[in-house]
PDB file of C-alpha atoms in Angstrom:
ATOM      1  CA  UNK A  14      66.219  80.701  39.013  1.00 40.00           C
ATOM      2  CA  UNK A  15      68.978  78.775  40.726  1.00 42.00           C
ATOM      3  CA  UNK A  16      66.568  75.966  41.578  1.00 42.00           C
ATOM      4  CA  UNK A  17      65.499  75.798  37.978  1.00 41.00           C
ATOM      5  CA  UNK A  18      69.098  75.564  36.941  1.00 43.00           C
ATOM      6  CA  UNK A  19      69.829  72.720  39.310  1.00 41.00           C
ATOM      7  CA  UNK A  20      66.586  70.930  38.665  1.00 42.00           C
ATOM      8  CA  UNK A  21      67.846  68.705  35.895  1.00 42.00           C
ATOM      9  CA  UNK A  22      71.140  67.659  34.480  1.00 41.00           C
ATOM     10  CA  UNK A  23      71.247  68.477  30.834  1.00 42.00           C
ATOM     11  CA  UNK A  24      72.243  66.339  27.931  1.00 44.00           C
ATOM     12  CA  UNK A  25      73.159  68.009  24.711  1.00 41.00           C
ATOM     13  CA  UNK A  26      70.592  67.233  22.095  1.00 42.00           C
ATOM     14  CA  UNK A  27      69.690  69.203  19.004  1.00 43.00           C
ATOM     15  CA  UNK A  28      67.904  72.314  20.103  1.00 42.00           C
ATOM     16  CA  UNK A  29      64.830  72.027  17.959  1.00 41.00           C
ATOM     17  CA  UNK A  30      64.112  68.489  19.141  1.00 39.00           C
ATOM     18  CA  UNK A  31      64.749  69.499  22.696  1.00 40.00           C
ATOM     19  CA  UNK A  32      62.367  72.401  22.466  1.00 39.00           C
ATOM     20  CA  UNK A  33      59.648  70.128  21.180  1.00 39.00           C
ATOM     21  CA  UNK A  34      60.147  67.280  23.591  1.00 39.00           C
ATOM     22  CA  UNK A  35      60.529  69.322  26.723  1.00 37.00           C
ATOM     23  CA  UNK A  36      57.595  71.554  26.033  1.00 37.00           C
ATOM     24  CA  UNK A  37      54.975  69.193  27.384  1.00 38.00           C
ATOM     25  CA  UNK A  38      55.802  68.842  31.140  1.00 38.00           C
ATOM     26  CA  UNK A  39      56.652  72.472  31.729  1.00 36.00           C
ATOM     27  CA  UNK A  40      54.108  74.650  30.072  1.00 36.00           C
ATOM     28  CA  UNK A  41      54.060  76.969  33.075  1.00 38.00           C
ATOM     29  CA  UNK A  42      57.849  77.255  33.255  1.00 39.00           C
ATOM     30  CA  UNK A  43      58.010  77.897  29.534  1.00 38.00           C
ATOM     31  CA  UNK A  44      56.715  81.404  29.973  1.00 39.00           C
ATOM     32  CA  UNK A  45      58.979  82.041  32.940  1.00 40.00           C
ATOM     33  CA  UNK A  46      62.051  80.879  31.034  1.00 41.00           C
ATOM     34  CA  UNK A  47      61.237  83.175  28.153  1.00 42.00           C
ATOM     35  CA  UNK A  48      61.146  86.059  30.579  1.00 43.00           C
ATOM     36  CA  UNK A  49      64.408  84.922  32.131  1.00 44.00           C
ATOM     37  CA  UNK A  50      66.090  84.948  28.732  1.00 45.00           C
ATOM     38  CA  UNK A  51      67.294  88.471  29.205  1.00 52.00           C
ATOM     39  CA  UNK A  52      68.344  87.712  32.758  1.00 61.00           C
ATOM     40  CA  UNK A  53      70.975  85.116  31.885  1.00 73.00           C
ATOM     41  CA  UNK A  54      74.284  86.985  31.822  1.00 79.00           C
ATOM     42  CA  UNK A  55      76.310  86.130  28.740  1.00 81.00           C
ATOM     43  CA  UNK A  56      79.555  86.864  30.530  1.00 81.00           C
ATOM     44  CA  UNK A  57      79.237  83.701  32.548  1.00 82.00           C
ATOM     45  CA  UNK A  58      77.804  81.312  30.007  1.00 85.00           C
ATOM     46  CA  UNK A  59      80.967  79.194  29.883  1.00 84.00           C
ATOM     47  CA  UNK A  60      80.789  78.371  33.582  1.00 85.00           C
ATOM     48  CA  UNK A  61      77.043  77.824  33.681  1.00 86.00           C
ATOM     49  CA  UNK A  62      76.364  76.092  30.376  1.00 88.00           C
ATOM     50  CA  UNK A  63      76.640  72.524  31.628  1.00 86.00           C
ATOM     51  CA  UNK A  64      74.316  73.240  34.542  1.00 87.00           C
ATOM     52  CA  UNK A  65      71.658  75.073  32.568  1.00 87.00           C
ATOM     53  CA  UNK A  66      68.356  73.488  31.844  1.00 89.00           C
ATOM     54  CA  UNK A  67      67.559  72.907  28.209  1.00 89.00           C
ATOM     55  CA  UNK A  68      65.049  75.780  28.234  1.00 91.00           C
ATOM     56  CA  UNK A  69      67.711  78.148  29.441  1.00 89.00           C
ATOM     57  CA  UNK A  70      70.177  76.864  26.867  1.00 90.00           C
ATOM     58  CA  UNK A  71      67.594  77.478  24.201  1.00 91.00           C
ATOM     59  CA  UNK A  72      67.021  80.972  25.561  1.00 90.00           C
ATOM     60  CA  UNK A  73      70.769  81.709  25.489  1.00 90.00           C
ATOM     61  CA  UNK A  74      70.924  80.338  21.975  1.00 90.00           C
ATOM     62  CA  UNK A  75      68.178  82.622  20.770  1.00 91.00           C
ATOM     63  CA  UNK A  76      69.694  85.555  22.603  1.00 90.00           C
ATOM     64  CA  UNK A  77      73.040  84.910  20.900  1.00 91.00           C
ATOM     65  CA  UNK A  78      71.409  84.498  17.521  1.00 91.00           C
ATOM     66  CA  UNK A  79      69.867  87.929  17.909  1.00 91.00           C
ATOM     67  CA  UNK A  80      73.150  89.423  19.086  1.00 90.00           C
ATOM     68  CA  UNK A  81      75.125  88.005  16.173  1.00 91.00           C
ATOM     69  CA  UNK A  82      72.826  89.735  13.713  1.00 91.00           C
ATOM     70  CA  UNK A  83      74.348  93.029  14.820  1.00 90.00           C
ATOM     71  CA  UNK A  84      77.592  94.424  13.454  1.00 91.00           C
ATOM     72  CA  UNK A  85      80.291  92.173  14.858  1.00 91.00           C
ATOM     73  CA  UNK A  86      82.533  95.109  15.642  1.00 90.00           C
ATOM     74  CA  UNK A  87      79.996  96.289  18.200  1.00 89.00           C
ATOM     75  CA  UNK A  88      79.923  93.004  20.097  1.00 89.00           C
ATOM     76  CA  UNK A  89      81.667  92.851  23.436  1.00 89.00           C
ATOM     77  CA  UNK A  90      84.355  90.275  23.996  1.00 90.00           C
ATOM     78  CA  UNK A  91      82.054  88.410  26.391  1.00 90.00           C
ATOM     79  CA  UNK A  92      79.345  88.138  23.779  1.00 90.00           C
ATOM     80  CA  UNK A  93      81.858  86.865  21.238  1.00 91.00           C
ATOM     81  CA  UNK A  94      83.231  84.342  23.678  1.00 91.00           C
ATOM     82  CA  UNK A  95      79.743  83.186  24.593  1.00 91.00           C
ATOM     83  CA  UNK A  96      78.803  82.764  20.944  1.00 92.00           C
ATOM     84  CA  UNK A  97      81.964  80.795  20.285  1.00 92.00           C
ATOM     85  CA  UNK A  98      81.576  78.677  23.403  1.00 92.00           C
ATOM     86  CA  UNK A  99      77.960  77.748  22.746  1.00 91.00           C
ATOM     87  CA  UNK A 100      78.750  76.740  19.161  1.00 92.00           C
ATOM     88  CA  UNK A 101      82.193  75.121  19.469  1.00 92.00           C
ATOM     89  CA  UNK A 102      83.112  75.017  23.142  1.00 89.00           C
ATOM     90  CA  UNK A 103      84.289  71.878  24.909  1.00 89.00           C
ATOM     91  CA  UNK A 104      80.918  70.519  25.943  1.00 87.00           C
ATOM     92  CA  UNK A 105      78.719  67.717  24.712  1.00 87.00           C
ATOM     93  CA  UNK A 106      80.387  65.869  21.839  1.00 89.00           C
ATOM     94  CA  UNK A 107      83.444  68.149  22.012  1.00 89.00           C
ATOM     95  CA  UNK A 108      84.083  67.539  25.711  1.00 89.00           C
ATOM     96  CA  UNK A 109      87.645  66.309  26.196  1.00 88.00           C
ATOM     97  CA  UNK A 110      87.756  62.582  26.862  1.00 89.00           C
ATOM     98  CA  UNK A 111      90.320  63.000  29.607  1.00 88.00           C
ATOM     99  CA  UNK A 112      89.877  65.947  31.959  1.00 84.00           C
ATOM    100  CA  UNK A 113      92.988  68.090  32.418  1.00 86.00           C
ATOM    101  CA  UNK A 114      95.515  66.670  34.858  1.00 90.00           C
ATOM    102  CA  UNK A 115      94.675  63.066  34.104  1.00 93.00           C
ATOM    103  CA  UNK A 116      98.103  62.467  32.553  1.00 93.00           C
ATOM    104  CA  UNK A 117      99.784  63.150  35.884  1.00 96.00           C
ATOM    105  CA  UNK A 118      97.210  60.976  37.630  1.00 96.00           C
ATOM    106  CA  UNK A 119      97.834  58.071  35.276  1.00 96.00           C
ATOM    107  CA  UNK A 120     101.629  58.378  35.653  1.00 97.00           C
ATOM    108  CA  UNK A 121     101.285  58.503  39.435  1.00 97.00           C
ATOM    109  CA  UNK A 122      98.967  55.482  39.458  1.00 97.00           C
ATOM    110  CA  UNK A 123     101.352  53.492  37.261  1.00 98.00           C
ATOM    111  CA  UNK A 124     104.331  54.183  39.505  1.00 98.00           C
ATOM    112  CA  UNK A 125     102.251  53.369  42.581  1.00 98.00           C
ATOM    113  CA  UNK A 126     101.281  50.002  41.085  1.00 98.00           C
ATOM    114  CA  UNK A 127     104.875  49.149  40.198  1.00 98.00           C
ATOM    115  CA  UNK A 128     106.018  50.107  43.693  1.00 98.00           C
ATOM    116  CA  UNK A 129     103.260  48.020  45.255  1.00 98.00           C
ATOM    117  CA  UNK A 130     104.178  44.977  43.190  1.00 98.00           C
ATOM    118  CA  UNK A 131     107.835  45.412  44.228  1.00 97.00           C
ATOM    119  CA  UNK A 132     106.791  45.578  47.859  1.00 97.00           C
ATOM    120  CA  UNK A 133     104.692  42.429  47.490  1.00 97.00           C
ATOM    121  CA  UNK A 134     107.628  40.631  45.852  1.00 96.00           C
ATOM    122  CA  UNK A 135     110.044  41.438  48.672  1.00 95.00           C
ATOM    123  CA  UNK A 136     107.365  40.795  51.298  1.00 95.00           C
ATOM    124  CA  UNK A 137     106.744  37.299  49.985  1.00 95.00           C
ATOM    125  CA  UNK A 138     110.487  36.701  49.816  1.00 92.00           C
ATOM    126  CA  UNK A 139     110.768  37.688  53.463  1.00 92.00           C
ATOM    127  CA  UNK A 140     108.112  35.129  54.425  1.00 93.00           C
ATOM    128  CA  UNK A 141     109.982  32.307  52.679  1.00 90.00           C
ATOM    129  CA  UNK A 142     112.644  30.147  54.415  1.00 88.00           C
ATOM    130  CA  UNK A 143     116.409  30.437  53.907  1.00 89.00           C
ATOM    131  CA  UNK A 144     117.899  28.955  50.686  1.00 88.00           C
ATOM    132  CA  UNK A 145     118.673  25.193  50.822  1.00 91.00           C
ATOM    133  CA  UNK A 146     122.021  24.070  52.221  1.00 92.00           C
ATOM    134  CA  UNK A 147     123.206  22.852  48.813  1.00 93.00           C
ATOM    135  CA  UNK A 148     123.137  26.377  47.461  1.00 92.00           C
ATOM    136  CA  UNK A 149     126.584  27.260  48.789  1.00 93.00           C
ATOM    137  CA  UNK A 150     129.866  27.378  46.946  1.00 94.00           C
ATOM    138  CA  UNK A 151     131.523  24.885  49.283  1.00 94.00           C
ATOM    139  CA  UNK A 152     128.837  22.283  48.782  1.00 95.00           C
ATOM    140  CA  UNK A 153     128.928  22.677  45.017  1.00 95.00           C
ATOM    141  CA  UNK A 154     132.731  22.433  44.858  1.00 94.00           C
ATOM    142  CA  UNK A 155     132.536  19.306  46.948  1.00 95.00           C
ATOM    143  CA  UNK A 156     129.971  17.997  44.453  1.00 95.00           C
ATOM    144  CA  UNK A 157     132.450  18.695  41.659  1.00 94.00           C
ATOM    145  CA  UNK A 158     135.177  16.710  43.427  1.00 94.00           C
ATOM    146  CA  UNK A 159     132.828  13.839  44.037  1.00 95.00           C
ATOM    147  CA  UNK A 160     131.789  13.893  40.358  1.00 95.00           C
ATOM    148  CA  UNK A 161     135.413  13.731  39.222  1.00 94.00           C
ATOM    149  CA  UNK A 162     136.060  10.889  41.651  1.00 94.00           C
ATOM    150  CA  UNK A 163     133.200   8.978  40.133  1.00 95.00           C
ATOM    151  CA  UNK A 164     134.219   9.951  36.553  1.00 93.00           C
ATOM    152  CA  UNK A 165     130.810  11.338  35.751  1.00 93.00           C
ATOM    153  CA  UNK A 166     130.216  12.216  32.075  1.00 92.00           C
ATOM    154  CA  UNK A 167     133.748  11.397  30.821  1.00 93.00           C
ATOM    155  CA  UNK A 168     133.225  12.198  27.132  1.00 92.00           C
ATOM    156  CA  UNK A 169     132.142  15.830  27.143  1.00 90.00           C
ATOM    157  CA  UNK A 170     131.330  16.713  30.756  1.00 91.00           C
ATOM    158  CA  UNK A 171     133.033  17.376  34.033  1.00 92.00           C
ATOM    159  CA  UNK A 172     135.430  14.382  33.969  1.00 92.00           C
ATOM    160  CA  UNK A 173     136.478  14.836  30.348  1.00 92.00           C
ATOM    161  CA  UNK A 174     140.025  15.918  29.349  1.00 91.00           C
ATOM    162  CA  UNK A 175     140.588  19.662  29.281  1.00 90.00           C
ATOM    163  CA  UNK A 176     137.200  20.478  30.833  1.00 92.00           C
ATOM    164  CA  UNK A 177     137.008  24.177  31.598  1.00 91.00           C
ATOM    165  CA  UNK A 178     133.367  24.661  32.689  1.00 90.00           C
ATOM    166  CA  UNK A 179     132.132  25.347  36.179  1.00 91.00           C
ATOM    167  CA  UNK A 180     130.606  21.958  36.814  1.00 91.00           C
ATOM    168  CA  UNK A 181     128.050  22.115  39.598  1.00 93.00           C
ATOM    169  CA  UNK A 182     129.098  25.537  40.864  1.00 93.00           C
ATOM    170  CA  UNK A 183     126.364  28.100  40.500  1.00 91.00           C
ATOM    171  CA  UNK A 184     126.412  30.049  43.773  1.00 86.00           C
ATOM    172  CA  UNK A 185     128.808  32.917  44.131  1.00 81.00           C
TER     173      UNK A 185
ATOM    174  CA  UNK B   3      74.540  73.899  -6.047  1.00 46.00           C
ATOM    175  CA  UNK B   4      73.654  71.532  -8.807  1.00 47.00           C
ATOM    176  CA  UNK B   5      76.399  72.867 -11.033  1.00 48.00           C
ATOM    177  CA  UNK B   6      79.009  72.267  -8.331  1.00 49.00           C
ATOM    178  CA  UNK B   7      77.822  68.710  -7.980  1.00 46.00           C
ATOM    179  CA  UNK B   8      78.256  68.170 -11.666  1.00 45.00           C
ATOM    180  CA  UNK B   9      81.602  69.842 -11.771  1.00 47.00           C
ATOM    181  CA  UNK B  10      82.985  67.565  -9.106  1.00 48.00           C
ATOM    182  CA  UNK B  11      82.518  64.540 -11.285  1.00 46.00           C
ATOM    183  CA  UNK B  12      84.962  63.275 -13.873  1.00 43.00           C
ATOM    184  CA  UNK B  13      83.793  65.058 -16.928  1.00 42.00           C
ATOM    185  CA  UNK B  14      84.880  63.014 -19.889  1.00 42.00           C
ATOM    186  CA  UNK B  15      83.815  59.596 -21.030  1.00 45.00           C
ATOM    187  CA  UNK B  16      86.610  59.029 -23.480  1.00 47.00           C
ATOM    188  CA  UNK B  17      86.331  56.985 -26.602  1.00 48.00           C
ATOM    189  CA  UNK B  18      88.928  54.446 -25.514  1.00 45.00           C
ATOM    190  CA  UNK B  19      89.825  51.289 -27.347  1.00 50.00           C
ATOM    191  CA  UNK B  20      88.819  47.932 -25.887  1.00 53.00           C
ATOM    192  CA  UNK B  21      92.379  47.145 -24.771  1.00 61.00           C
ATOM    193  CA  UNK B  22      92.827  50.140 -22.500  1.00 57.00           C
ATOM    194  CA  UNK B  23      91.771  49.534 -18.913  1.00 58.00           C
ATOM    195  CA  UNK B  24      89.580  52.273 -17.565  1.00 59.00           C
ATOM    196  CA  UNK B  25      91.064  52.464 -14.114  1.00 63.00           C
ATOM    197  CA  UNK B  26      91.405  55.248 -11.597  1.00 63.00           C
ATOM    198  CA  UNK B  27      93.677  57.210 -13.908  1.00 66.00           C
ATOM    199  CA  UNK B  28      90.588  58.138 -15.860  1.00 66.00           C
ATOM    200  CA  UNK B  29      89.322  60.299 -12.992  1.00 70.00           C
ATOM    201  CA  UNK B  30      89.379  63.998 -13.564  1.00 77.00           C
ATOM    202  CA  UNK B  31      92.064  65.902 -11.705  1.00 84.00           C
ATOM    203  CA  UNK B  32      90.953  69.215 -10.313  1.00 87.00           C
ATOM    204  CA  UNK B  33      93.541  71.954 -10.253  1.00 91.00           C
ATOM    205  CA  UNK B  34      94.035  74.162  -7.222  1.00 93.00           C
ATOM    206  CA  UNK B  35      92.717  77.144  -9.143  1.00 93.00           C
ATOM    207  CA  UNK B  36      89.502  75.452 -10.174  1.00 94.00           C
ATOM    208  CA  UNK B  37      89.107  74.160  -6.620  1.00 94.00           C
ATOM    209  CA  UNK B  38      89.460  77.697  -5.324  1.00 95.00           C
ATOM    210  CA  UNK B  39      87.046  79.036  -7.885  1.00 95.00           C
ATOM    211  CA  UNK B  40      84.522  76.305  -7.110  1.00 94.00           C
ATOM    212  CA  UNK B  41      84.528  77.006  -3.383  1.00 95.00           C
ATOM    213  CA  UNK B  42      84.480  80.768  -3.775  1.00 95.00           C
ATOM    214  CA  UNK B  43      81.379  80.305  -5.903  1.00 95.00           C
ATOM    215  CA  UNK B  44      79.945  77.889  -3.358  1.00 95.00           C
ATOM    216  CA  UNK B  45      80.385  80.257  -0.434  1.00 95.00           C
ATOM    217  CA  UNK B  46      79.001  83.146  -2.403  1.00 94.00           C
ATOM    218  CA  UNK B  47      75.815  81.219  -3.034  1.00 94.00           C
ATOM    219  CA  UNK B  48      75.516  79.491   0.352  1.00 91.00           C
ATOM    220  CA  UNK B  49      72.430  80.830   2.021  1.00 89.00           C
ATOM    221  CA  UNK B  50      72.199  79.183   5.437  1.00 92.00           C
ATOM    222  CA  UNK B  51      74.478  78.110   8.239  1.00 94.00           C
ATOM    223  CA  UNK B  52      74.185  74.446   7.414  1.00 95.00           C
ATOM    224  CA  UNK B  53      75.351  75.024   3.847  1.00 94.00           C
ATOM    225  CA  UNK B  54      78.268  77.178   4.984  1.00 95.00           C
ATOM    226  CA  UNK B  55      79.415  74.624   7.525  1.00 95.00           C
ATOM    227  CA  UNK B  56      78.978  71.784   5.055  1.00 95.00           C
ATOM    228  CA  UNK B  57      81.096  73.664   2.529  1.00 95.00           C
ATOM    229  CA  UNK B  58      83.740  74.335   5.166  1.00 95.00           C
ATOM    230  CA  UNK B  59      83.844  70.679   6.108  1.00 95.00           C
ATOM    231  CA  UNK B  60      84.310  69.763   2.469  1.00 94.00           C
ATOM    232  CA  UNK B  61      86.932  72.307   1.475  1.00 92.00           C
ATOM    233  CA  UNK B  62      89.010  71.730   4.616  1.00 95.00           C
ATOM    234  CA  UNK B  63      88.872  67.975   4.088  1.00 94.00           C
ATOM    235  CA  UNK B  64      91.324  67.971   1.169  1.00 92.00           C
ATOM    236  CA  UNK B  65      95.077  67.647   1.296  1.00 92.00           C
ATOM    237  CA  UNK B  66      95.588  71.360   0.786  1.00 92.00           C
ATOM    238  CA  UNK B  67      95.098  74.611   2.622  1.00 94.00           C
ATOM    239  CA  UNK B  68      92.216  76.545   1.076  1.00 94.00           C
ATOM    240  CA  UNK B  69      93.371  79.679  -0.671  1.00 94.00           C
ATOM    241  CA  UNK B  70      92.842  83.043   1.066  1.00 94.00           C
ATOM    242  CA  UNK B  71      90.158  83.797  -1.494  1.00 94.00           C
ATOM    243  CA  UNK B  72      88.186  80.770  -0.301  1.00 95.00           C
ATOM    244  CA  UNK B  73      88.690  81.768   3.332  1.00 95.00           C
ATOM    245  CA  UNK B  74      87.525  85.280   2.605  1.00 94.00           C
ATOM    246  CA  UNK B  75      84.442  84.024   0.802  1.00 95.00           C
ATOM    247  CA  UNK B  76      83.752  81.698   3.738  1.00 95.00           C
ATOM    248  CA  UNK B  77      84.134  84.550   6.230  1.00 95.00           C
ATOM    249  CA  UNK B  78      81.727  86.677   4.246  1.00 94.00           C
ATOM    250  CA  UNK B  79      79.320  83.748   4.056  1.00 95.00           C
ATOM    251  CA  UNK B  80      79.531  83.391   7.847  1.00 94.00           C
ATOM    252  CA  UNK B  81      78.740  87.099   8.118  1.00 94.00           C
ATOM    253  CA  UNK B  82      75.799  86.683   5.772  1.00 93.00           C
ATOM    254  CA  UNK B  83      74.285  83.872   7.838  1.00 94.00           C
ATOM    255  CA  UNK B  84      75.078  85.819  11.042  1.00 93.00           C
ATOM    256  CA  UNK B  85      77.229  83.217  12.737  1.00 93.00           C
ATOM    257  CA  UNK B  86      80.246  84.676  14.468  1.00 94.00           C
ATOM    258  CA  UNK B  87      81.386  81.350  15.915  1.00 93.00           C
ATOM    259  CA  UNK B  88      81.789  79.824  12.468  1.00 95.00           C
ATOM    260  CA  UNK B  89      83.951  82.758  11.408  1.00 94.00           C
ATOM    261  CA  UNK B  90      86.225  82.157  14.396  1.00 94.00           C
ATOM    262  CA  UNK B  91      86.225  78.472  13.595  1.00 94.00           C
ATOM    263  CA  UNK B  92      87.492  79.099  10.052  1.00 95.00           C
ATOM    264  CA  UNK B  93      90.736  80.459  11.494  1.00 95.00           C
ATOM    265  CA  UNK B  94      91.041  77.416  13.718  1.00 94.00           C
ATOM    266  CA  UNK B  95      90.638  75.292  10.609  1.00 94.00           C
ATOM    267  CA  UNK B  96      93.402  77.205   8.830  1.00 95.00           C
ATOM    268  CA  UNK B  97      95.640  76.798  11.841  1.00 94.00           C
ATOM    269  CA  UNK B  98      95.074  73.053  11.734  1.00 93.00           C
ATOM    270  CA  UNK B  99      95.796  72.775   8.036  1.00 94.00           C
ATOM    271  CA  UNK B 100      98.918  74.912   7.626  1.00 94.00           C
ATOM    272  CA  UNK B 101     102.315  73.351   8.115  1.00 94.00           C
ATOM    273  CA  UNK B 102     103.826  75.870  10.500  1.00 94.00           C
ATOM    274  CA  UNK B 103     103.194  78.992  12.497  1.00 94.00           C
ATOM    275  CA  UNK B 104     104.739  81.170   9.812  1.00 95.00           C
ATOM    276  CA  UNK B 105     102.200  80.117   7.216  1.00 95.00           C
ATOM    277  CA  UNK B 106      99.401  80.755   9.686  1.00 95.00           C
ATOM    278  CA  UNK B 107     100.749  84.244  10.273  1.00 95.00           C
ATOM    279  CA  UNK B 108     100.833  84.779   6.515  1.00 95.00           C
ATOM    280  CA  UNK B 109      97.169  83.791   6.314  1.00 95.00           C
ATOM    281  CA  UNK B 110      96.316  86.126   9.187  1.00 95.00           C
ATOM    282  CA  UNK B 111      98.118  88.953   7.417  1.00 94.00           C
ATOM    283  CA  UNK B 112      96.411  88.189   4.137  1.00 94.00           C
ATOM    284  CA  UNK B 113      92.957  88.099   5.725  1.00 95.00           C
ATOM    285  CA  UNK B 114      93.524  91.068   7.982  1.00 94.00           C
ATOM    286  CA  UNK B 115      91.429  93.522   5.924  1.00 94.00           C
ATOM    287  CA  UNK B 116      88.424  91.192   6.024  1.00 93.00           C
ATOM    288  CA  UNK B 117      88.870  90.522   9.716  1.00 93.00           C
ATOM    289  CA  UNK B 118      88.987  94.200  10.473  1.00 93.00           C
ATOM    290  CA  UNK B 119      86.089  94.928   8.202  1.00 93.00           C
ATOM    291  CA  UNK B 120      83.878  92.287   9.807  1.00 93.00           C
ATOM    292  CA  UNK B 121      85.296  92.488  13.329  1.00 91.00           C
ATOM    293  CA  UNK B 122      86.445  88.891  13.627  1.00 92.00           C
ATOM    294  CA  UNK B 123      88.847  87.839  16.342  1.00 91.00           C
ATOM    295  CA  UNK B 124      90.677  84.552  16.286  1.00 92.00           C
ATOM    296  CA  UNK B 125      90.233  82.132  19.167  1.00 91.00           C
ATOM    297  CA  UNK B 126      93.616  83.099  20.598  1.00 89.00           C
ATOM    298  CA  UNK B 127      92.687  86.751  20.557  1.00 89.00           C
ATOM    299  CA  UNK B 128      89.354  85.980  22.204  1.00 89.00           C
ATOM    300  CA  UNK B 129      90.888  84.047  25.042  1.00 88.00           C
ATOM    301  CA  UNK B 130      94.003  86.097  25.693  1.00 86.00           C
ATOM    302  CA  UNK B 131      92.406  89.531  25.744  1.00 72.00           C
TER     303      UNK B 131
END
């Protein structure tokens, strides 16, 4: 029974087609699966459905069809759940694209990537040399004085009348 | 079946003058009442599961919530073709179509006699009890 269940991974195909196509290799197991139809407990169909072989799924289907012919008020909650699950449960084409919990996973992965890139950025910065000697305020102010001495850009730039810009100063 | 197909079409070919453009405004507009009547009739005559589910797909595909009469006819059709899951699914469809929880409750109240008569639980009831 269990071996039969594990023997093949099932794909959801229309039942009629499946019954026809799978009949050929397992003529012997066909009779055994029809006897096992009553053995499959409907209370646990939701957990087992994905692992069932197509013969067993067909058996459950037929079993449920027979059950649903009865008065629905007499059905147990397990039978109702099984009928609903087999028809509209989240398997086959209705399986959720993202399994539950994947939102948290994706958020965690995104933050991990951002953190890693930050680490790489600072790591590479650590490997680099110190900034050049011209990138100091003193040096740049001295450059400004030199520029005024030489009357660089007298019309609109640093040596012009009433100039209020910073000149060469860019370091703090 | 055939009559519903005919009824869905624009009925009149009007004797319009040559200067009037026959554009989309010439299509027949179905009222909510005739829609309801059409689908009640459909579900009363639907004889197998495929037909019932096809009708459900169609009547839940419009920009309206099917009237309780339609839902009741659909539930009885599901009972006739012996498919409990479809009956449960009808309530899921209603829940999708209504605007808010209050309207859904109103539908549940309205359909309560049928649900009790046929023994139909909604999906919530199935999975919370």
